[in-house]
Amino acid sequence: MLGPFSYDIVLHQGGNNYERETGIGFCADWGDAMSRLVNYYGDECIIEVKSLVLYDTTDLLIVPQHVI
């Protein structure tokens, strides 16, 4: 069963071009979460994972109004 995860990563797009990106995805476990990030961004671009948090698998994900 897939559960939600959040991430905060640093990407290197070449030259002096670095970006920080955050997001939410769905995964089965830690390895699956990283695999999904690598598949989306590419293993050459991800240079740092600042945060990777897996949340409980529930029907609701409570977030503040400003996020919605």
PDB file of C-alpha atoms in Angstrom:
ATOM      1  CA  MET A   1       0.000   0.000   0.000  1.00  0.00           C
ATOM      2  CA  LEU A   2       1.318   3.437  -0.911  1.00  0.00           C
ATOM      3  CA  GLY A   3       1.650   6.171   1.684  1.00  0.00           C
ATOM      4  CA  PRO A   4       2.567   9.852   1.404  1.00  0.00           C
ATOM      5  CA  PHE A   5       6.062  11.273   1.769  1.00  0.00           C
ATOM      6  CA  SER A   6       7.540  14.760   1.604  1.00  0.00           C
ATOM      7  CA  TYR A   7      10.968  15.730   0.371  1.00  0.00           C
ATOM      8  CA  ASP A   8      13.382  18.645   0.250  1.00  0.00           C
ATOM      9  CA  ILE A   9      16.301  18.223  -2.169  1.00  0.00           C
ATOM     10  CA  VAL A  10      19.108  20.212  -3.772  1.00  0.00           C
ATOM     11  CA  LEU A  11      19.541  19.803  -7.524  1.00  0.00           C
ATOM     12  CA  HIS A  12      22.497  20.661  -9.753  1.00  0.00           C
ATOM     13  CA  GLN A  13      21.429  21.479 -13.298  1.00  0.00           C
ATOM     14  CA  GLY A  14      24.958  22.155 -14.577  1.00  0.00           C
ATOM     15  CA  GLY A  15      27.433  25.007 -14.317  1.00  0.00           C
ATOM     16  CA  ASN A  16      26.700  27.195 -11.302  1.00  0.00           C
ATOM     17  CA  ASN A  17      22.977  26.422 -11.446  1.00  0.00           C
ATOM     18  CA  TYR A  18      21.710  24.922  -8.163  1.00  0.00           C
ATOM     19  CA  GLU A  19      18.051  24.666  -7.155  1.00  0.00           C
ATOM     20  CA  ARG A  20      16.238  23.593  -4.017  1.00  0.00           C
ATOM     21  CA  GLU A  21      12.933  21.823  -4.565  1.00  0.00           C
ATOM     22  CA  THR A  22      10.293  20.427  -2.222  1.00  0.00           C
ATOM     23  CA  GLY A  23       7.307  18.225  -2.887  1.00  0.00           C
ATOM     24  CA  ILE A  24       5.005  15.403  -1.890  1.00  0.00           C
ATOM     25  CA  GLY A  25       4.746  11.923  -3.376  1.00  0.00           C
ATOM     26  CA  PHE A  26       3.485   8.436  -2.621  1.00  0.00           C
ATOM     27  CA  CYS A  27       5.665   5.415  -1.893  1.00  0.00           C
ATOM     28  CA  ALA A  28       5.721   1.940  -0.352  1.00  0.00           C
ATOM     29  CA  ASP A  29       8.875   2.481   1.778  1.00  0.00           C
ATOM     30  CA  TRP A  30      12.121   4.499   2.059  1.00  0.00           C
ATOM     31  CA  GLY A  31      13.773   2.820  -0.916  1.00  0.00           C
ATOM     32  CA  ASP A  32      10.703   3.344  -3.065  1.00  0.00           C
ATOM     33  CA  ALA A  33      10.613   7.041  -2.128  1.00  0.00           C
ATOM     34  CA  MET A  34      14.238   7.535  -3.202  1.00  0.00           C
ATOM     35  CA  SER A  35      13.676   5.493  -6.355  1.00  0.00           C
ATOM     36  CA  ARG A  36      10.773   7.750  -7.311  1.00  0.00           C
ATOM     37  CA  LEU A  37      12.894  10.875  -6.777  1.00  0.00           C
ATOM     38  CA  VAL A  38      15.767   9.462  -8.852  1.00  0.00           C
ATOM     39  CA  ASN A  39      13.384   8.380 -11.616  1.00  0.00           C
ATOM     40  CA  TYR A  40      11.845  11.852 -11.760  1.00  0.00           C
ATOM     41  CA  TYR A  41      14.921  14.086 -11.330  1.00  0.00           C
ATOM     42  CA  GLY A  42      17.733  11.771 -12.426  1.00  0.00           C
ATOM     43  CA  ASP A  43      20.564  10.520 -10.241  1.00  0.00           C
ATOM     44  CA  GLU A  44      22.995  12.975 -11.846  1.00  0.00           C
ATOM     45  CA  CYS A  45      20.962  16.015 -10.715  1.00  0.00           C
ATOM     46  CA  ILE A  46      20.240  15.187  -7.059  1.00  0.00           C
ATOM     47  CA  ILE A  47      23.231  16.257  -4.991  1.00  0.00           C
ATOM     48  CA  GLU A  48      21.648  16.450  -1.521  1.00  0.00           C
ATOM     49  CA  VAL A  49      18.538  15.178   0.223  1.00  0.00           C
ATOM     50  CA  LYS A  50      17.828  17.678   2.993  1.00  0.00           C
ATOM     51  CA  SER A  51      14.683  15.908   4.183  1.00  0.00           C
ATOM     52  CA  LEU A  52      12.726  12.770   3.340  1.00  0.00           C
ATOM     53  CA  VAL A  53       9.765  12.102   5.632  1.00  0.00           C
ATOM     54  CA  LEU A  54       7.376   9.158   5.331  1.00  0.00           C
ATOM     55  CA  TYR A  55       3.921   9.668   6.837  1.00  0.00           C
ATOM     56  CA  ASP A  56       1.408   7.169   8.178  1.00  0.00           C
ATOM     57  CA  THR A  57      -0.839   5.557   5.611  1.00  0.00           C
ATOM     58  CA  THR A  58      -4.250   7.053   6.338  1.00  0.00           C
ATOM     59  CA  ASP A  59      -7.211   8.319   4.357  1.00  0.00           C
ATOM     60  CA  LEU A  60      -6.464  11.955   5.290  1.00  0.00           C
ATOM     61  CA  LEU A  61      -3.358  14.113   5.246  1.00  0.00           C
ATOM     62  CA  ILE A  62      -3.916  17.142   7.484  1.00  0.00           C
ATOM     63  CA  VAL A  63      -2.220  20.337   6.239  1.00  0.00           C
ATOM     64  CA  PRO A  64      -2.570  24.071   7.041  1.00  0.00           C
ATOM     65  CA  GLN A  65      -4.978  26.178   4.979  1.00  0.00           C
ATOM     66  CA  HIS A  66      -2.145  28.103   3.264  1.00  0.00           C
ATOM     67  CA  VAL A  67      -0.853  24.808   1.821  1.00  0.00           C
ATOM     68  CA  ILE A  68      -4.214  24.053   0.220  1.00  0.00           C
TER      69      ILE A  68
END
